PDB file of C-alpha atoms and ligand atoms in Angstrom:
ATOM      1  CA  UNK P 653      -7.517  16.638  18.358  1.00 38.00           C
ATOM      2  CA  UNK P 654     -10.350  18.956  20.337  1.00 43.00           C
ATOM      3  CA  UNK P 655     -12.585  16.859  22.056  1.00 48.00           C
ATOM      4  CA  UNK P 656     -11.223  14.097  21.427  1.00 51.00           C
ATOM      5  CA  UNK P 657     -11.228  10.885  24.056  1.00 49.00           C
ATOM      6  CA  UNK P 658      -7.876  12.449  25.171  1.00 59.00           C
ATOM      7  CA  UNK P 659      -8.630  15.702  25.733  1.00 62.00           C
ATOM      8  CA  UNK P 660     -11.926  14.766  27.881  1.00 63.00           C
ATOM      9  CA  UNK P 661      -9.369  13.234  30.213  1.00 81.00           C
ATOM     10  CA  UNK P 662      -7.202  15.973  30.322  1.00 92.00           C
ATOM     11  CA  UNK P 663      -7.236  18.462  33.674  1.00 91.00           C
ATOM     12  CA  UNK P 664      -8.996  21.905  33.755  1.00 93.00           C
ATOM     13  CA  UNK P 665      -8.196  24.820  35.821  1.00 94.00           C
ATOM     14  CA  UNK P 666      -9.968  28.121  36.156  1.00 94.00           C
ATOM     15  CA  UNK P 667      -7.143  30.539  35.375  1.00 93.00           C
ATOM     16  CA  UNK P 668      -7.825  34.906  35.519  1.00 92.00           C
ATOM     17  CA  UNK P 669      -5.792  34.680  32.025  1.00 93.00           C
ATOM     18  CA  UNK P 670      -3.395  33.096  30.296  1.00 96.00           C
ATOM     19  CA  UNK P 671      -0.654  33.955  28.126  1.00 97.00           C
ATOM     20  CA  UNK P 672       0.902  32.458  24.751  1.00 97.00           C
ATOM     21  CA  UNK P 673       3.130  30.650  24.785  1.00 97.00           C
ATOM     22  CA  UNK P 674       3.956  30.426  28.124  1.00 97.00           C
ATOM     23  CA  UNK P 675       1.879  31.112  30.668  1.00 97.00           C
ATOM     24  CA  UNK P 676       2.961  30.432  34.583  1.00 96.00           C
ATOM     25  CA  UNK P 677       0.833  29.179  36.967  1.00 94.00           C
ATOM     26  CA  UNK P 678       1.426  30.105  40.390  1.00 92.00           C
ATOM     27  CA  UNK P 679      -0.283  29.523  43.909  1.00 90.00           C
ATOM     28  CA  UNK P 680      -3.091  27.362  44.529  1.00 87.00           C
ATOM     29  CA  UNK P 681      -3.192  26.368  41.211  1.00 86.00           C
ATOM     30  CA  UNK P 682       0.797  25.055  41.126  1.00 90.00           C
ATOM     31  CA  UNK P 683       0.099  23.905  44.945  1.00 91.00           C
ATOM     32  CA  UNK P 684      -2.579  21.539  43.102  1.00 88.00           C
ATOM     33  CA  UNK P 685      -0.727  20.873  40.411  1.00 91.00           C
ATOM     34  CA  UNK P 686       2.854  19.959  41.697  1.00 90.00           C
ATOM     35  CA  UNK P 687       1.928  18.482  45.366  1.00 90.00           C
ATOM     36  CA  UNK P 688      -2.170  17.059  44.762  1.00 90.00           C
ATOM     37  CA  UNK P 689      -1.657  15.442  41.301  1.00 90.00           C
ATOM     38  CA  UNK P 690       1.923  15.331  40.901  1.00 93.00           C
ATOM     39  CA  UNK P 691       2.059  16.376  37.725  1.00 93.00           C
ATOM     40  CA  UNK P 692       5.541  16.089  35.733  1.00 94.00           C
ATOM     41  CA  UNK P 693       7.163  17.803  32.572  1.00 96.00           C
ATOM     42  CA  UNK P 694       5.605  16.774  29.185  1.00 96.00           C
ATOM     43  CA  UNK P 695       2.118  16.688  31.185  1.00 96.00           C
ATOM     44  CA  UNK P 696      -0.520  18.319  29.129  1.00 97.00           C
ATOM     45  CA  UNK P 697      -3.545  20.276  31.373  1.00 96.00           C
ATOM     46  CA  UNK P 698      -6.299  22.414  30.117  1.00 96.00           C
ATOM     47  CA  UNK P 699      -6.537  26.074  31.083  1.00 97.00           C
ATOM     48  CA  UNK P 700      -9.748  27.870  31.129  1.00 96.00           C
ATOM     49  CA  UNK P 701      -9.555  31.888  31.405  1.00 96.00           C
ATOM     50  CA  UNK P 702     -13.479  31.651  31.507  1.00 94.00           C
ATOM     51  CA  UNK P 703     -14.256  32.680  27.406  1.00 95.00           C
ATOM     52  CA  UNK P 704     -15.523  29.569  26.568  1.00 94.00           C
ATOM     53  CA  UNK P 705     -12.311  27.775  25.374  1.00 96.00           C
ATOM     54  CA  UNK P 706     -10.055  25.328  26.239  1.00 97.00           C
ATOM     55  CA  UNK P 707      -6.697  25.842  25.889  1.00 97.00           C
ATOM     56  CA  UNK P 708      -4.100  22.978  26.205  1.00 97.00           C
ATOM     57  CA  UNK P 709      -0.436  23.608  27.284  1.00 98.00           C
ATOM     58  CA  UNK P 710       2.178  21.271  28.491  1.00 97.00           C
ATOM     59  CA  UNK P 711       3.992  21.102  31.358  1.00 96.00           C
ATOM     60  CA  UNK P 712       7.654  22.862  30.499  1.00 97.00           C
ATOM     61  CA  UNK P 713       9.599  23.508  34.078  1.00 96.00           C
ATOM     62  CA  UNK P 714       8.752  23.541  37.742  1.00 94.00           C
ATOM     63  CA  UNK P 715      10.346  26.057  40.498  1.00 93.00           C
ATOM     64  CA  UNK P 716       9.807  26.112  43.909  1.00 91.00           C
ATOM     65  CA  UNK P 717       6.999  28.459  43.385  1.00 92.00           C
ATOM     66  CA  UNK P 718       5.687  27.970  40.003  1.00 94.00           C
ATOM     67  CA  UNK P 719       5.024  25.990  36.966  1.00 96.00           C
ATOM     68  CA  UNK P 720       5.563  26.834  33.498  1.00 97.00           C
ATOM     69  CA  UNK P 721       3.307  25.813  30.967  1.00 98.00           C
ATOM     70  CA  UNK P 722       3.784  25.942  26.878  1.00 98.00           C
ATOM     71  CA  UNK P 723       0.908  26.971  24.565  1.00 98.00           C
ATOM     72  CA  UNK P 724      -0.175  23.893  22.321  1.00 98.00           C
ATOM     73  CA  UNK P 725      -3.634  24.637  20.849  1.00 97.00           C
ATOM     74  CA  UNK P 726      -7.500  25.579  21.849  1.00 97.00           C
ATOM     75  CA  UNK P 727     -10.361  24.930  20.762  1.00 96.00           C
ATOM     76  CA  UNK P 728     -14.178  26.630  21.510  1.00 96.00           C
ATOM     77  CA  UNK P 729     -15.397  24.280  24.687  1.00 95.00           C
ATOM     78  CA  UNK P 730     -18.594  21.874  23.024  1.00 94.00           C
ATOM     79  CA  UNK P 731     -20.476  21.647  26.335  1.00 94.00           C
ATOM     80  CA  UNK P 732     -21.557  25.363  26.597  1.00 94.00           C
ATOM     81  CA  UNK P 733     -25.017  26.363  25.536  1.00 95.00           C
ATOM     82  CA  UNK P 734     -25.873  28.874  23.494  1.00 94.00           C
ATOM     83  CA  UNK P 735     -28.934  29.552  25.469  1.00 97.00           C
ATOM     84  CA  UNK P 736     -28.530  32.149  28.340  1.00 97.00           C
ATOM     85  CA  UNK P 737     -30.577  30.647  31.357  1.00 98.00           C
ATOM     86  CA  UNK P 738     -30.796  32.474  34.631  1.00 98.00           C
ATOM     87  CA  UNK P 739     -32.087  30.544  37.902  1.00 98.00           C
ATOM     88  CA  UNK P 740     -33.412  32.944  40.573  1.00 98.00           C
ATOM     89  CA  UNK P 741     -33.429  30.252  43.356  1.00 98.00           C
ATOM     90  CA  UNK P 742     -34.838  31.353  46.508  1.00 97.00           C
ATOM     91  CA  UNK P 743     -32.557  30.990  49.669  1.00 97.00           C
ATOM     92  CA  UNK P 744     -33.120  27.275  50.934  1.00 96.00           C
ATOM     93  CA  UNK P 745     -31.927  25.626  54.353  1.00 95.00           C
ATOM     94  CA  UNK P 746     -28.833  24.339  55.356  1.00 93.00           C
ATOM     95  CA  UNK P 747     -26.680  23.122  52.232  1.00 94.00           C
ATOM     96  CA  UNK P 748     -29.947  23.070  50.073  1.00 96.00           C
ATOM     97  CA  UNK P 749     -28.700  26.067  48.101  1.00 97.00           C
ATOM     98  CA  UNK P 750     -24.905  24.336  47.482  1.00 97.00           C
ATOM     99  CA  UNK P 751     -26.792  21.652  45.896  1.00 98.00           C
ATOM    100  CA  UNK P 752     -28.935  23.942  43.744  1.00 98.00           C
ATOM    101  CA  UNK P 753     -25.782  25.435  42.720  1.00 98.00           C
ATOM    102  CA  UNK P 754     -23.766  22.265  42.075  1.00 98.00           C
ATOM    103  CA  UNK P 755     -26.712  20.666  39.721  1.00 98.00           C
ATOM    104  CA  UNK P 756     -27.701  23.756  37.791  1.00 98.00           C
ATOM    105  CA  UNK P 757     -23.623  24.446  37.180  1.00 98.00           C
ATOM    106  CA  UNK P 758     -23.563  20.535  35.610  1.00 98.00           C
ATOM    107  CA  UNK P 759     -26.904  21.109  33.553  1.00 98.00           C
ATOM    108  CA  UNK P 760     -25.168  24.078  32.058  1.00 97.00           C
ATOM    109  CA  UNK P 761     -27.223  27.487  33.658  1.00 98.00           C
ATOM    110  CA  UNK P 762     -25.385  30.496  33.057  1.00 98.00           C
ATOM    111  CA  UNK P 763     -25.957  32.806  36.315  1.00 98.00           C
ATOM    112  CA  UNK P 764     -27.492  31.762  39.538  1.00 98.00           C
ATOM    113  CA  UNK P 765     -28.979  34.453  41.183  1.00 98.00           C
ATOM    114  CA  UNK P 766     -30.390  34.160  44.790  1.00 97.00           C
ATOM    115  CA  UNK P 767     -32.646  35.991  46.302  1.00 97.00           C
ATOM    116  CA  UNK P 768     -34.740  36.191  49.772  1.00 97.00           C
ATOM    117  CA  UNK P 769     -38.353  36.576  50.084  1.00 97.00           C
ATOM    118  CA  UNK P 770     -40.869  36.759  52.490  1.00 96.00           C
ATOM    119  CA  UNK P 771     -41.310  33.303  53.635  1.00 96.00           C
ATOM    120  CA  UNK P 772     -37.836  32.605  53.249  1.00 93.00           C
ATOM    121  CA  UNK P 773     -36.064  30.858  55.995  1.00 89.00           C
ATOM    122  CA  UNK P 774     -32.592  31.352  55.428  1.00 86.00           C
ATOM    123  CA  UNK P 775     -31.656  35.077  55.522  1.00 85.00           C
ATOM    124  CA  UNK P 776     -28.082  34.711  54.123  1.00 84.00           C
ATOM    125  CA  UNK P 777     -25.448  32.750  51.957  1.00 81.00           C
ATOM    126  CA  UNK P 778     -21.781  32.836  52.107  1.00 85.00           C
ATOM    127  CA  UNK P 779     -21.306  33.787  48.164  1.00 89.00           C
ATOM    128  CA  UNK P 780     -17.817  32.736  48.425  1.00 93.00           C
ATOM    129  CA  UNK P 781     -18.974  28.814  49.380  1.00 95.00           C
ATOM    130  CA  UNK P 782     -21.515  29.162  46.313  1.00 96.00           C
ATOM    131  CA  UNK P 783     -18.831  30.711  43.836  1.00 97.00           C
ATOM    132  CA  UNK P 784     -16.174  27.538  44.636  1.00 96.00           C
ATOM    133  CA  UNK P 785     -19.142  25.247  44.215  1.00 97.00           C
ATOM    134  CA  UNK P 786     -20.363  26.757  40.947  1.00 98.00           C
ATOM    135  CA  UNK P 787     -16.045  26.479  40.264  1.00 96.00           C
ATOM    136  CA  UNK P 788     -15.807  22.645  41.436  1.00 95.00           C
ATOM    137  CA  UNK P 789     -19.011  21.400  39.027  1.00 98.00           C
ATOM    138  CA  UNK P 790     -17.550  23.308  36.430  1.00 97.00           C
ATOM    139  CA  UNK P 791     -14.094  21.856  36.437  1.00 94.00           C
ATOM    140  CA  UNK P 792     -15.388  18.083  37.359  1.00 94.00           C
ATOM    141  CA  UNK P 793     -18.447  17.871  34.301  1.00 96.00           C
ATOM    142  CA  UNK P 794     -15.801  20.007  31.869  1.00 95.00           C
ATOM    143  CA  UNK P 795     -17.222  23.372  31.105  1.00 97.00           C
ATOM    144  CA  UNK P 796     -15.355  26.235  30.247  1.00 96.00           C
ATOM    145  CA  UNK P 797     -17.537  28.742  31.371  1.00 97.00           C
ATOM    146  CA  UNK P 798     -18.004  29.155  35.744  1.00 97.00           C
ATOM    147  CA  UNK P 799     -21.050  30.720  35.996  1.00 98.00           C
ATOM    148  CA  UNK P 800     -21.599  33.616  37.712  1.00 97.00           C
ATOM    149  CA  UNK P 801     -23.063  33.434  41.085  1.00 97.00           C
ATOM    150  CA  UNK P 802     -24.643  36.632  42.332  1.00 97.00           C
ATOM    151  CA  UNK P 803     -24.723  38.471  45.356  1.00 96.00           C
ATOM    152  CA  UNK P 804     -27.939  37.138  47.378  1.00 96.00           C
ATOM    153  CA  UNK P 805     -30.936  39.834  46.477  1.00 96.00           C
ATOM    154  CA  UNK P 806     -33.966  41.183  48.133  1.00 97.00           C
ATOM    155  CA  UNK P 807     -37.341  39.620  46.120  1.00 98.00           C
ATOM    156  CA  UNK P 808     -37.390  43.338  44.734  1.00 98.00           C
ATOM    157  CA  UNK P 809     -34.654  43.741  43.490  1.00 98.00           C
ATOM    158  CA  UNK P 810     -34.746  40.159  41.436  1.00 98.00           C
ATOM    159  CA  UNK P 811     -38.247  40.921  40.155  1.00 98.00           C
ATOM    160  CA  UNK P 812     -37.129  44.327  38.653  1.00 98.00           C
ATOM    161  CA  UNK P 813     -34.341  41.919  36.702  1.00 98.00           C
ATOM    162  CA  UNK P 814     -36.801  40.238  35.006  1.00 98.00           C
ATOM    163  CA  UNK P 815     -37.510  43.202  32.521  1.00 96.00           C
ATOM    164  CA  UNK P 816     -34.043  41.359  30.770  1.00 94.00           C
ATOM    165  CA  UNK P 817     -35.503  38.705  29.829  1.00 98.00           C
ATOM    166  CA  UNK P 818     -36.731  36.841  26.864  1.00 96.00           C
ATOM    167  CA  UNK P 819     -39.195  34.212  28.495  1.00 98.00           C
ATOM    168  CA  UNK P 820     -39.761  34.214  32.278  1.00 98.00           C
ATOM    169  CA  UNK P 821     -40.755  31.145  34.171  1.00 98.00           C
ATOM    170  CA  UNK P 822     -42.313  31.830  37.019  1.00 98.00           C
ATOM    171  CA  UNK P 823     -42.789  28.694  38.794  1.00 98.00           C
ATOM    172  CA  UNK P 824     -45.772  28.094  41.253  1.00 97.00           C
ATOM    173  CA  UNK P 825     -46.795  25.426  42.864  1.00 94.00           C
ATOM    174  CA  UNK P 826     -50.805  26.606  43.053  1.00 93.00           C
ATOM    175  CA  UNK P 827     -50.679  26.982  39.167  1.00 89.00           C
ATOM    176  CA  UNK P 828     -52.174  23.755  37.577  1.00 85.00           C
ATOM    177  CA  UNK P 829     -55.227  24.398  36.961  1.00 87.00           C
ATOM    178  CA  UNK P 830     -55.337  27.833  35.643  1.00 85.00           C
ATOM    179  CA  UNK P 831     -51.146  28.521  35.127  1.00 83.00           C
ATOM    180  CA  UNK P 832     -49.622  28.717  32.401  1.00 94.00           C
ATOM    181  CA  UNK P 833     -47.358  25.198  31.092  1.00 96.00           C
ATOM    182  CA  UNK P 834     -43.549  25.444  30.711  1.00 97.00           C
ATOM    183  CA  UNK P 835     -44.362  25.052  26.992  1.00 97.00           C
ATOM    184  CA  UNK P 836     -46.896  27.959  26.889  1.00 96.00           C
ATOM    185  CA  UNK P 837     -43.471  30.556  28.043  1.00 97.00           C
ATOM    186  CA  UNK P 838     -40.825  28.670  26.579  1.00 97.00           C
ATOM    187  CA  UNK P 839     -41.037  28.293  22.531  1.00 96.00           C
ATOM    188  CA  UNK P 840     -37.606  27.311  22.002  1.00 95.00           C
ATOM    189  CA  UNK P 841     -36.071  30.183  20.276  1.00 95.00           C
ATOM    190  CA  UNK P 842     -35.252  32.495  23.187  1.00 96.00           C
ATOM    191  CA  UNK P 843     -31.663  33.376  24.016  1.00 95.00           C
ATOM    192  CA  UNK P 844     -31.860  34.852  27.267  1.00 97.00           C
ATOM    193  CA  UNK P 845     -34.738  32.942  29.918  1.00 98.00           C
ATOM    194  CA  UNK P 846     -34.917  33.460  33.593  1.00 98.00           C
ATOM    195  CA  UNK P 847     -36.206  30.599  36.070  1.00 98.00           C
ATOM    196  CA  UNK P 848     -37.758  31.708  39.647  1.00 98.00           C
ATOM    197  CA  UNK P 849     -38.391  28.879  42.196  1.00 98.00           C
ATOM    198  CA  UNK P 850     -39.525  29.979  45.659  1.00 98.00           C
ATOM    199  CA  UNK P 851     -38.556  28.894  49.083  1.00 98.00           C
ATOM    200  CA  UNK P 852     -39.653  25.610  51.168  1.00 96.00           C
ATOM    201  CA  UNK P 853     -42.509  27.604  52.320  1.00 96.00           C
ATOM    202  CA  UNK P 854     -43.308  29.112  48.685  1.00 96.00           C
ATOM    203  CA  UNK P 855     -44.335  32.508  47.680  1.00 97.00           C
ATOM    204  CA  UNK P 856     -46.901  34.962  49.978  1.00 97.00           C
ATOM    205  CA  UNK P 857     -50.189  36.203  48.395  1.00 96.00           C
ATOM    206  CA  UNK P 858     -48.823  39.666  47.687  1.00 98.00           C
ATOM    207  CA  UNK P 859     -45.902  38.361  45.920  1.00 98.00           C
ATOM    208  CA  UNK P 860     -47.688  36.134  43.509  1.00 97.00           C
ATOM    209  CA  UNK P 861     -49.735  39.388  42.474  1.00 97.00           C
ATOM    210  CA  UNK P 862     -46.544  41.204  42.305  1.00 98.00           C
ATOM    211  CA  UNK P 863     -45.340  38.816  39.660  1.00 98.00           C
ATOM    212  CA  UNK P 864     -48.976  38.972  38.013  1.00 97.00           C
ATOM    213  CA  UNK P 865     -49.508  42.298  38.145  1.00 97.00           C
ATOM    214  CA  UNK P 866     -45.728  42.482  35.916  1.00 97.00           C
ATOM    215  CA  UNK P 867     -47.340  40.632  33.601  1.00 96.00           C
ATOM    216  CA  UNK P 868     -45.481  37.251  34.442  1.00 97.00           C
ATOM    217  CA  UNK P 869     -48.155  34.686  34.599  1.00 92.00           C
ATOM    218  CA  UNK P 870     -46.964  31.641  36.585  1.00 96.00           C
ATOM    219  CA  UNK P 871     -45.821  28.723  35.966  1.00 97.00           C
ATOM    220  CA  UNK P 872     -47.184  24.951  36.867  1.00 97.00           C
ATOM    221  CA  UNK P 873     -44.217  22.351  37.108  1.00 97.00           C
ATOM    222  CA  UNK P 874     -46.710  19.655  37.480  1.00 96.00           C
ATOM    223  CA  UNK P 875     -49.366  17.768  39.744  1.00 94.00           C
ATOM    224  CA  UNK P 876     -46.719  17.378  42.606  1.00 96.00           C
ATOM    225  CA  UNK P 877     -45.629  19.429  44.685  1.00 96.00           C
ATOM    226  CA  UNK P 878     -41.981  19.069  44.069  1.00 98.00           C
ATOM    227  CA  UNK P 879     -39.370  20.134  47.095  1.00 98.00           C
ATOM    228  CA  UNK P 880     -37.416  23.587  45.749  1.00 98.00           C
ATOM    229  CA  UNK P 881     -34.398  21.934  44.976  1.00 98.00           C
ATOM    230  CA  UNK P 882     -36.238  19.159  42.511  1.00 98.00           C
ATOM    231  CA  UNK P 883     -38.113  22.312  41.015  1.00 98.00           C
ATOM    232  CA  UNK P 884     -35.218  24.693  40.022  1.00 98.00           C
ATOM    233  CA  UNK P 885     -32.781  21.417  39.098  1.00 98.00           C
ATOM    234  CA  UNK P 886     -36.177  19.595  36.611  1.00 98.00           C
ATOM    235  CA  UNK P 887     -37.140  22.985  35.256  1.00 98.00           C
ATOM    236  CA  UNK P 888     -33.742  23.837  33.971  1.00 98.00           C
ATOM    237  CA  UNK P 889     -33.939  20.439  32.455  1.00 98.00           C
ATOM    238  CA  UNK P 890     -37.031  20.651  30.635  1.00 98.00           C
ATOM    239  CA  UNK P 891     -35.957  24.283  29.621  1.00 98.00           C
ATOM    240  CA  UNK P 892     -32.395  22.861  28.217  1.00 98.00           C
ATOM    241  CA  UNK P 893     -34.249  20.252  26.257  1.00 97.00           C
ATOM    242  CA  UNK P 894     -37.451  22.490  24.665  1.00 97.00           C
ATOM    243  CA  UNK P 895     -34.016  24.729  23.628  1.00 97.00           C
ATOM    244  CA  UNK P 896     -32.359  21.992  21.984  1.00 95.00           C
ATOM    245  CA  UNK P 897     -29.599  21.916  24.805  1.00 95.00           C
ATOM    246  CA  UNK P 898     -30.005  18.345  26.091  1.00 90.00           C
ATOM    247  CA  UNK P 899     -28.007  16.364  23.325  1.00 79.00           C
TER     248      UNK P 899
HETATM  249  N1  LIG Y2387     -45.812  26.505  49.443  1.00 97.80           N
HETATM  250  C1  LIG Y2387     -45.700  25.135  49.280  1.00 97.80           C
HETATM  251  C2  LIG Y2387     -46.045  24.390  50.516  1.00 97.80           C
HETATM  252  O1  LIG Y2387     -45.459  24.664  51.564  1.00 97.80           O
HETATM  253  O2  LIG Y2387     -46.850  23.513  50.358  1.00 97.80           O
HETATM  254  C3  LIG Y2387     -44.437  24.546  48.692  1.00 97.80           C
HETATM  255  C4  LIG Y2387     -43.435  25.405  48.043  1.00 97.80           C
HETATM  256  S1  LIG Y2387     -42.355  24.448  47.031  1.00 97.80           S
HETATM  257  C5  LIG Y2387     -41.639  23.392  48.190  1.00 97.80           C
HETATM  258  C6  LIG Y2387     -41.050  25.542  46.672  1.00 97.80           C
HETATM  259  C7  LIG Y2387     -41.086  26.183  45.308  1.00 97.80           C
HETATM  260  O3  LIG Y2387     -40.898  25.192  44.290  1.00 97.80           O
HETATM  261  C8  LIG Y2387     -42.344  26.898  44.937  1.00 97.80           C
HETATM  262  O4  LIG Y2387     -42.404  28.217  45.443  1.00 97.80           O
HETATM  263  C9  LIG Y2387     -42.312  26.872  43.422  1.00 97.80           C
HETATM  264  O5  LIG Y2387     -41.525  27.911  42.911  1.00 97.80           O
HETATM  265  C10 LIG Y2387     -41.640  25.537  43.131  1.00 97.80           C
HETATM  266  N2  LIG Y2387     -42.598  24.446  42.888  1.00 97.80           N
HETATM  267  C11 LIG Y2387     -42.719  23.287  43.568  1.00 97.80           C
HETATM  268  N3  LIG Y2387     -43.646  22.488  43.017  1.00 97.80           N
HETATM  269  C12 LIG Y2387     -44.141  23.134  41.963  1.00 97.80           C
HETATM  270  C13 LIG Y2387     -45.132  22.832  40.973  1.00 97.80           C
HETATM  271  N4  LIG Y2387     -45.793  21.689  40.976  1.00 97.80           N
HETATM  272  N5  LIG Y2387     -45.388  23.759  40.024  1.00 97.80           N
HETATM  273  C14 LIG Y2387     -44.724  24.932  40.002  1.00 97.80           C
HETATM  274  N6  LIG Y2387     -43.779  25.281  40.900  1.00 97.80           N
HETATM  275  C15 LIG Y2387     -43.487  24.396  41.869  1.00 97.80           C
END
């Protein structure tokens, strides 16, 4: 049965598409399969071609370079949202941006798009290293969906994206008193929000008037000053929940 106790327990892999009924897996994905997990006929897995299924096959024959798999059912994945959230997470030190991308892939964000700005300290970001991250949460908390992980961007470039959206959250740390609340840009029945969290050193002057002058008013995530990570990782949170994501 879909979702059942069963399934949960069942393995994922990302596959570019599969095929009914057979579909062969081949390459790092058989590697895995045949040498990692040892995996035997009769062994049921879950393919995901990235369209927001599951599909489960069994395990029908193994060559030397390849595994065959039989089509047995699928069934539309229950842990994808239906809201579209974007993060725009600025560049952060050291692994700091891995970790971004690992917890906003398990809280269910839809494209992570980072971007440099001008206190940002880290200039660049092997997308590759992001992309398997985004692929590794995905698999291990049992979404169907990888999501996408953008080229890093100039701050201009991300701020002329915004125009896309239905709700912007422009998170500042300076904005308590007279900013906006999360609850004041976020009603609950948008489909398409984008999140912007700054670097460690935040935004300059001239940026914060940039987003102003747009028309994007920001954002106060609280009293604290919370560390970038904490702020893009509890503002997807809150934004999940106010869009009934978070049950
Ligand atoms: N400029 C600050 C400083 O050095 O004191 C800190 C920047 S903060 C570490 C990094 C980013 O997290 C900010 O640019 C903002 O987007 C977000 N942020 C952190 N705390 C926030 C808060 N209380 N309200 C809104 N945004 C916050």
């Amino acid at each position: 049965m879909a979702g059942d106790n069963d399934t949960e327990k069942l393995r994922r892999f990302f596959v570019e598409k599969i095929n009914k009924p057979t579909t062969v897996l081949t390459g790092n994905e058989k590697k895995h399969l045949a040498d990692v997990l040892r995996a035997k006929v009769g062994d049921k897995i879950i393919l995901c071609p990235n369209d927001g299924k599951d599909y489960i096959f069994e395990i029908s024959a193994f060559d030397k370079n390849s595994i065959t798999l039989y089509y047995e059912e699928e069934f539309v994945n229950p842990t994808e949202t239906n809201l579209f959230l974007t993060v725009f997470p600025a560049l952060l030190k050291g692994d700091k941006t891995e970790l971004v991308v690992q917890k906003l892939t398990e809280l269910g964000v839809k494209r992570i798009s980072p971007f440099i700005s001008e206190f940002t300290v880290q200039k660049s970001e092997k997308n590759d290293r992001l992309k398997r991250t985004a692929h590794e949460a995905s698999k291990q908390c049992g979404r169907a969906i990888i999501p996408e992980i953008d080229d890093v961007m100039k701050f201009n470039d991300m701020i002329n994206k915004l125009a896309d959206y239905d709700a912007v959250v422009f998170a500042y740390e300076d904005a308590f008193t007279n900013g906006n609340r999360i609850t004041d840009v976020v009603k609950g029945n948008e489909r398409n929000v984008a999140l912007i969290v700054g670097p460690e050193g935040g935004f300059s002057k001239k940026e914060v008037e940039e987003f102003i002058n747009r028309g994007y008013k920001p954002v106060t995530l609280g009293k604290r000053i919370l560390r970038a990570e904490t702020a893009s990782i509890s503002a997807t949170a809150v934004i999940m929940q106010l869009c009934g994501e978070w049950s």
